[in-house]
GROMACS .gro file of C-alpha atoms in nm:
model
  268
    1UNK     CA    1  -2.722  -0.542   0.381
    2UNK     CA    2  -3.049  -0.576   0.217
    3UNK     CA    3  -3.053  -0.760  -0.135
    4UNK     CA    4  -3.294  -0.685  -0.422
    5UNK     CA    5  -3.548  -0.918  -0.474
    6UNK     CA    6  -3.403  -1.041  -0.802
    7UNK     CA    7  -3.105  -1.202  -0.603
    8UNK     CA    8  -3.332  -1.373  -0.374
    9UNK     CA    9  -3.521  -1.528  -0.663
   10UNK     CA   10  -3.182  -1.619  -0.839
   11UNK     CA   11  -3.068  -1.805  -0.511
   12UNK     CA   12  -3.391  -1.993  -0.461
   13UNK     CA   13  -3.408  -2.081  -0.830
   14UNK     CA   14  -3.071  -2.250  -0.821
   15UNK     CA   15  -3.160  -2.465  -0.530
   16UNK     CA   16  -3.395  -2.645  -0.770
   17UNK     CA   17  -3.363  -2.796  -1.144
   18UNK     CA   18  -3.559  -2.689  -1.446
   19UNK     CA   19  -3.517  -2.820  -1.791
   20UNK     CA   20  -3.438  -2.650  -2.112
   21UNK     CA   21  -3.746  -2.689  -2.298
   22UNK     CA   22  -3.619  -2.619  -2.657
   23UNK     CA   23  -3.372  -2.861  -2.800
   24UNK     CA   24  -3.292  -2.660  -3.130
   25UNK     CA   25  -3.193  -2.344  -2.910
   26UNK     CA   26  -3.020  -2.553  -2.620
   27UNK     CA   27  -2.697  -2.409  -2.561
   28UNK     CA   28  -2.374  -2.599  -2.544
   29UNK     CA   29  -2.275  -2.709  -2.181
   30UNK     CA   30  -1.902  -2.736  -2.268
   31UNK     CA   31  -1.891  -2.352  -2.332
   32UNK     CA   32  -1.599  -2.197  -2.149
   33UNK     CA   33  -1.570  -1.840  -2.020
   34UNK     CA   34  -1.517  -1.635  -2.331
   35UNK     CA   35  -1.549  -1.268  -2.221
   36UNK     CA   36  -1.191  -1.293  -2.062
   37UNK     CA   37  -1.080  -1.344  -2.396
   38UNK     CA   38  -1.183  -1.024  -2.553
   39UNK     CA   39  -1.152  -0.801  -2.240
   40UNK     CA   40  -0.847  -0.648  -2.083
   41UNK     CA   41  -0.777  -0.827  -1.751
   42UNK     CA   42  -0.718  -0.498  -1.533
   43UNK     CA   43  -0.881  -0.181  -1.514
   44UNK     CA   44  -0.743   0.090  -1.727
   45UNK     CA   45  -0.442   0.323  -1.633
   46UNK     CA   46  -0.559   0.604  -1.376
   47UNK     CA   47  -0.887   0.405  -1.298
   48UNK     CA   48  -1.011   0.460  -0.931
   49UNK     CA   49  -1.021   0.063  -0.965
   50UNK     CA   50  -0.636   0.027  -0.972
   51UNK     CA   51  -0.438  -0.159  -0.725
   52UNK     CA   52  -0.381   0.165  -0.499
   53UNK     CA   53  -0.723   0.264  -0.348
   54UNK     CA   54  -0.763   0.625  -0.295
   55UNK     CA   55  -0.824   0.755   0.046
   56UNK     CA   56  -1.049   1.071   0.155
   57UNK     CA   57  -0.901   1.320   0.396
   58UNK     CA   58  -1.159   1.383   0.692
   59UNK     CA   59  -1.326   1.683   0.615
   60UNK     CA   60  -1.608   1.886   0.756
   61UNK     CA   61  -1.954   1.826   0.620
   62UNK     CA   62  -2.155   2.027   0.916
   63UNK     CA   63  -2.238   2.312   0.658
   64UNK     CA   64  -2.436   2.034   0.434
   65UNK     CA   65  -2.662   1.913   0.739
   66UNK     CA   66  -2.881   1.973   1.038
   67UNK     CA   67  -2.820   1.624   1.192
   68UNK     CA   68  -2.539   1.647   1.449
   69UNK     CA   69  -2.438   1.278   1.435
   70UNK     CA   70  -2.382   1.271   1.053
   71UNK     CA   71  -2.037   1.384   1.052
   72UNK     CA   72  -1.933   1.142   1.320
   73UNK     CA   73  -2.067   0.856   1.134
   74UNK     CA   74  -1.891   0.993   0.821
   75UNK     CA   75  -1.563   1.037   0.984
   76UNK     CA   76  -1.612   0.688   1.138
   77UNK     CA   77  -1.694   0.531   0.820
   78UNK     CA   78  -1.372   0.689   0.646
   79UNK     CA   79  -1.178   0.574   0.934
   80UNK     CA   80  -1.310   0.196   0.879
   81UNK     CA   81  -1.232   0.235   0.492
   82UNK     CA   82  -0.873   0.394   0.532
   83UNK     CA   83  -0.779   0.120   0.794
   84UNK     CA   84  -0.918  -0.145   0.574
   85UNK     CA   85  -0.708  -0.024   0.279
   86UNK     CA   86  -0.399   0.032   0.488
   87UNK     CA   87  -0.402  -0.295   0.682
   88UNK     CA   88  -0.483  -0.518   0.354
   89UNK     CA   89  -0.189  -0.352   0.174
   90UNK     CA   90   0.066  -0.400   0.466
   91UNK     CA   91  -0.066  -0.753   0.507
   92UNK     CA   92  -0.043  -0.832   0.150
   93UNK     CA   93   0.312  -0.720   0.129
   94UNK     CA   94   0.421  -0.906   0.430
   95UNK     CA   95   0.264  -1.228   0.269
   96UNK     CA   96   0.453  -1.160  -0.068
   97UNK     CA   97   0.786  -1.116   0.102
   98UNK     CA   98   0.746  -1.431   0.316
   99UNK     CA   99   0.639  -1.617  -0.003
  100UNK     CA  100   0.951  -1.495  -0.192
  101UNK     CA  101   1.161  -1.586   0.111
  102UNK     CA  102   1.023  -1.929   0.129
  103UNK     CA  103   1.152  -1.999  -0.208
  104UNK     CA  104   1.512  -1.969  -0.085
  105UNK     CA  105   1.465  -2.213   0.204
  106UNK     CA  106   1.652  -2.561   0.153
  107UNK     CA  107   1.525  -2.862   0.345
  108UNK     CA  108   1.806  -3.119   0.314
  109UNK     CA  109   1.590  -3.387   0.438
  110UNK     CA  110   1.388  -3.356   0.102
  111UNK     CA  111   1.591  -3.605  -0.120
  112UNK     CA  112   1.333  -3.642  -0.394
  113UNK     CA  113   1.165  -3.381  -0.631
  114UNK     CA  114   0.815  -3.512  -0.512
  115UNK     CA  115   0.930  -3.431  -0.155
  116UNK     CA  116   0.999  -3.067  -0.244
  117UNK     CA  117   0.699  -3.033  -0.462
  118UNK     CA  118   0.467  -3.134  -0.174
  119UNK     CA  119   0.640  -2.901   0.081
  120UNK     CA  120   0.604  -2.613  -0.180
  121UNK     CA  121   0.232  -2.697  -0.255
  122UNK     CA  122   0.164  -2.705   0.145
  123UNK     CA  123   0.345  -2.381   0.168
  124UNK     CA  124   0.150  -2.229  -0.096
  125UNK     CA  125  -0.187  -2.323   0.066
  126UNK     CA  126  -0.052  -2.162   0.398
  127UNK     CA  127  -0.009  -1.812   0.187
  128UNK     CA  128  -0.340  -1.868  -0.003
  129UNK     CA  129  -0.527  -1.912   0.364
  130UNK     CA  130  -0.346  -1.612   0.477
  131UNK     CA  131  -0.463  -1.394   0.200
  132UNK     CA  132  -0.814  -1.533   0.237
  133UNK     CA  133  -0.830  -1.447   0.603
  134UNK     CA  134  -0.673  -1.091   0.538
  135UNK     CA  135  -0.944  -1.034   0.260
  136UNK     CA  136  -1.228  -1.174   0.522
  137UNK     CA  137  -1.095  -0.890   0.765
  138UNK     CA  138  -1.077  -0.629   0.535
  139UNK     CA  139  -1.434  -0.703   0.411
  140UNK     CA  140  -1.577  -0.693   0.781
  141UNK     CA  141  -1.421  -0.341   0.816
  142UNK     CA  142  -1.566  -0.250   0.468
  143UNK     CA  143  -1.920  -0.374   0.569
  144UNK     CA  144  -1.899  -0.178   0.922
  145UNK     CA  145  -1.828   0.136   0.695
  146UNK     CA  146  -2.114   0.077   0.486
  147UNK     CA  147  -2.324   0.010   0.778
  148UNK     CA  148  -2.226   0.330   0.947
  149UNK     CA  149  -2.308   0.531   0.595
  150UNK     CA  150  -2.646   0.381   0.607
  151UNK     CA  151  -2.731   0.518   0.942
  152UNK     CA  152  -2.691   0.877   0.800
  153UNK     CA  153  -3.060   0.946   0.689
  154UNK     CA  154  -3.026   1.319   0.607
  155UNK     CA  155  -3.104   1.381   0.226
  156UNK     CA  156  -2.862   1.659   0.197
  157UNK     CA  157  -2.573   1.452   0.344
  158UNK     CA  158  -2.671   1.153   0.104
  159UNK     CA  159  -2.668   1.376  -0.175
  160UNK     CA  160  -2.325   1.541  -0.103
  161UNK     CA  161  -1.996   1.458  -0.247
  162UNK     CA  162  -1.822   1.373   0.053
  163UNK     CA  163  -2.078   1.107   0.108
  164UNK     CA  164  -2.092   0.984  -0.234
  165UNK     CA  165  -1.704   0.933  -0.281
  166UNK     CA  166  -1.668   0.769   0.050
  167UNK     CA  167  -1.965   0.512  -0.019
  168UNK     CA  168  -1.818   0.478  -0.387
  169UNK     CA  169  -1.456   0.393  -0.229
  170UNK     CA  170  -1.596   0.126  -0.002
  171UNK     CA  171  -1.803  -0.031  -0.262
  172UNK     CA  172  -1.517  -0.035  -0.501
  173UNK     CA  173  -1.302  -0.220  -0.250
  174UNK     CA  174  -1.569  -0.458  -0.134
  175UNK     CA  175  -1.637  -0.534  -0.510
  176UNK     CA  176  -1.266  -0.622  -0.560
  177UNK     CA  177  -1.263  -0.855  -0.275
  178UNK     CA  178  -1.570  -1.040  -0.368
  179UNK     CA  179  -1.457  -1.087  -0.702
  180UNK     CA  180  -1.133  -1.245  -0.552
  181UNK     CA  181  -1.377  -1.473  -0.339
  182UNK     CA  182  -1.531  -1.566  -0.692
  183UNK     CA  183  -1.874  -1.438  -0.527
  184UNK     CA  184  -2.013  -1.322  -0.858
  185UNK     CA  185  -2.369  -1.234  -0.723
  186UNK     CA  186  -2.190  -1.003  -0.468
  187UNK     CA  187  -2.007  -0.855  -0.739
  188UNK     CA  188  -2.330  -0.794  -0.955
  189UNK     CA  189  -2.542  -0.657  -0.668
  190UNK     CA  190  -2.272  -0.403  -0.551
  191UNK     CA  191  -2.121  -0.298  -0.898
  192UNK     CA  192  -2.484  -0.219  -0.988
  193UNK     CA  193  -2.550  -0.029  -0.646
  194UNK     CA  194  -2.205   0.160  -0.725
  195UNK     CA  195  -2.324   0.275  -1.059
  196UNK     CA  196  -2.672   0.393  -0.918
  197UNK     CA  197  -2.474   0.624  -0.686
  198UNK     CA  198  -2.402   0.875  -0.960
  199UNK     CA  199  -2.366   0.903  -1.357
  200UNK     CA  200  -1.968   0.961  -1.296
  201UNK     CA  201  -1.994   0.591  -1.139
  202UNK     CA  202  -2.173   0.437  -1.423
  203UNK     CA  203  -1.958   0.599  -1.682
  204UNK     CA  204  -1.641   0.422  -1.588
  205UNK     CA  205  -1.537   0.119  -1.780
  206UNK     CA  206  -1.442  -0.102  -1.521
  207UNK     CA  207  -1.784  -0.164  -1.372
  208UNK     CA  208  -1.894  -0.295  -1.696
  209UNK     CA  209  -1.607  -0.506  -1.732
  210UNK     CA  210  -1.668  -0.677  -1.407
  211UNK     CA  211  -2.047  -0.697  -1.466
  212UNK     CA  212  -2.001  -0.866  -1.811
  213UNK     CA  213  -1.762  -1.122  -1.659
  214UNK     CA  214  -1.994  -1.173  -1.375
  215UNK     CA  215  -2.272  -1.222  -1.588
  216UNK     CA  216  -2.097  -1.460  -1.789
  217UNK     CA  217  -2.018  -1.671  -1.474
  218UNK     CA  218  -2.381  -1.665  -1.392
  219UNK     CA  219  -2.483  -1.761  -1.723
  220UNK     CA  220  -2.289  -2.075  -1.724
  221UNK     CA  221  -2.443  -2.141  -1.374
  222UNK     CA  222  -2.772  -2.123  -1.510
  223UNK     CA  223  -2.689  -2.342  -1.794
  224UNK     CA  224  -2.557  -2.621  -1.546
  225UNK     CA  225  -2.892  -2.582  -1.330
  226UNK     CA  226  -3.089  -2.620  -1.665
  227UNK     CA  227  -3.259  -2.295  -1.587
  228UNK     CA  228  -3.345  -2.140  -1.948
  229UNK     CA  229  -3.514  -1.843  -1.817
  230UNK     CA  230  -3.218  -1.697  -1.619
  231UNK     CA  231  -2.950  -1.846  -1.884
  232UNK     CA  232  -3.098  -1.604  -2.147
  233UNK     CA  233  -3.169  -1.313  -1.892
  234UNK     CA  234  -2.792  -1.330  -1.775
  235UNK     CA  235  -2.669  -1.364  -2.152
  236UNK     CA  236  -2.849  -1.042  -2.246
  237UNK     CA  237  -2.706  -0.869  -1.939
  238UNK     CA  238  -2.364  -0.964  -2.032
  239UNK     CA  239  -2.392  -0.850  -2.383
  240UNK     CA  240  -2.525  -0.509  -2.257
  241UNK     CA  241  -2.244  -0.457  -2.020
  242UNK     CA  242  -2.000  -0.579  -2.297
  243UNK     CA  243  -2.116  -0.297  -2.532
  244UNK     CA  244  -2.112  -0.043  -2.266
  245UNK     CA  245  -1.759  -0.122  -2.167
  246UNK     CA  246  -1.660  -0.129  -2.530
  247UNK     CA  247  -1.819   0.228  -2.547
  248UNK     CA  248  -1.656   0.394  -2.276
  249UNK     CA  249  -1.308   0.225  -2.300
  250UNK     CA  250  -1.241   0.215  -2.665
  251UNK     CA  251  -1.513   0.459  -2.819
  252UNK     CA  252  -1.803   0.371  -3.046
  253UNK     CA  253  -1.611   0.467  -3.376
  254UNK     CA  254  -1.315   0.208  -3.259
  255UNK     CA  255  -1.243  -0.106  -3.447
  256UNK     CA  256  -1.247  -0.265  -3.100
  257UNK     CA  257  -1.614  -0.157  -3.052
  258UNK     CA  258  -1.698  -0.270  -3.397
  259UNK     CA  259  -1.544  -0.624  -3.328
  260UNK     CA  260  -1.726  -0.662  -2.987
  261UNK     CA  261  -2.058  -0.534  -3.161
  262UNK     CA  262  -2.012  -0.800  -3.416
  263UNK     CA  263  -1.965  -1.083  -3.162
  264UNK     CA  264  -2.285  -0.958  -2.961
  265UNK     CA  265  -2.482  -0.949  -3.288
  266UNK     CA  266  -2.384  -1.318  -3.347
  267UNK     CA  267  -2.542  -1.398  -3.006
  268UNK     CA  268  -2.204  -1.428  -2.821
   0.00000   0.00000   0.00000
């Protein structure tokens, strides 16, 4: 995938160290993540960002195009998307089942509590590694789906609902896994791309919640790197998406919106 120049500059800047020039305006290095304390921790009910990802039926789009390979690429991308969803859900359930079963196991050789604790911790590390590997395999399938869609160049197809719906679905799943990996630059990049696909996507609350959280993480990274310019840029972007989330999720006339607007006004 090709990344915008902004993200290349950010990555390069974090390799160096720059000094915050103003002592009076110097932010506190001890500041903790605060966005999580005022936002919901999960997508709203009925959101396409929920745990149950929506799959798309294989449909004909030949009437929209004059490129004979477009339909096959769309169908292949849809297959990668559907397989990624199914395999991750099946794998996740299997890991959860094994985790619950492991809690019932008794090892009589563990006479002391510290021995039992070590065994539990080691077992949990195994499960975390399995989830990590499962996510990595899922991401690989989603990237394959993205690449297949990117090979479709026909303008009519790229503007069609089947194309936009499938690309949106792939992006959503990809973003969820990148958030789990704590790859916040990837979350930001693909959430911005997701919203650019359609006005419907931009009008969803969840992308703005994810962006507010991710920009705050990057804000703290910029602070640790002593980069004043990026610190304030990320802070403004965080506030922008906080307000947009509150507007969509709560409504501009709500007390929740007023509360978040007040925090933003106080340079939250």
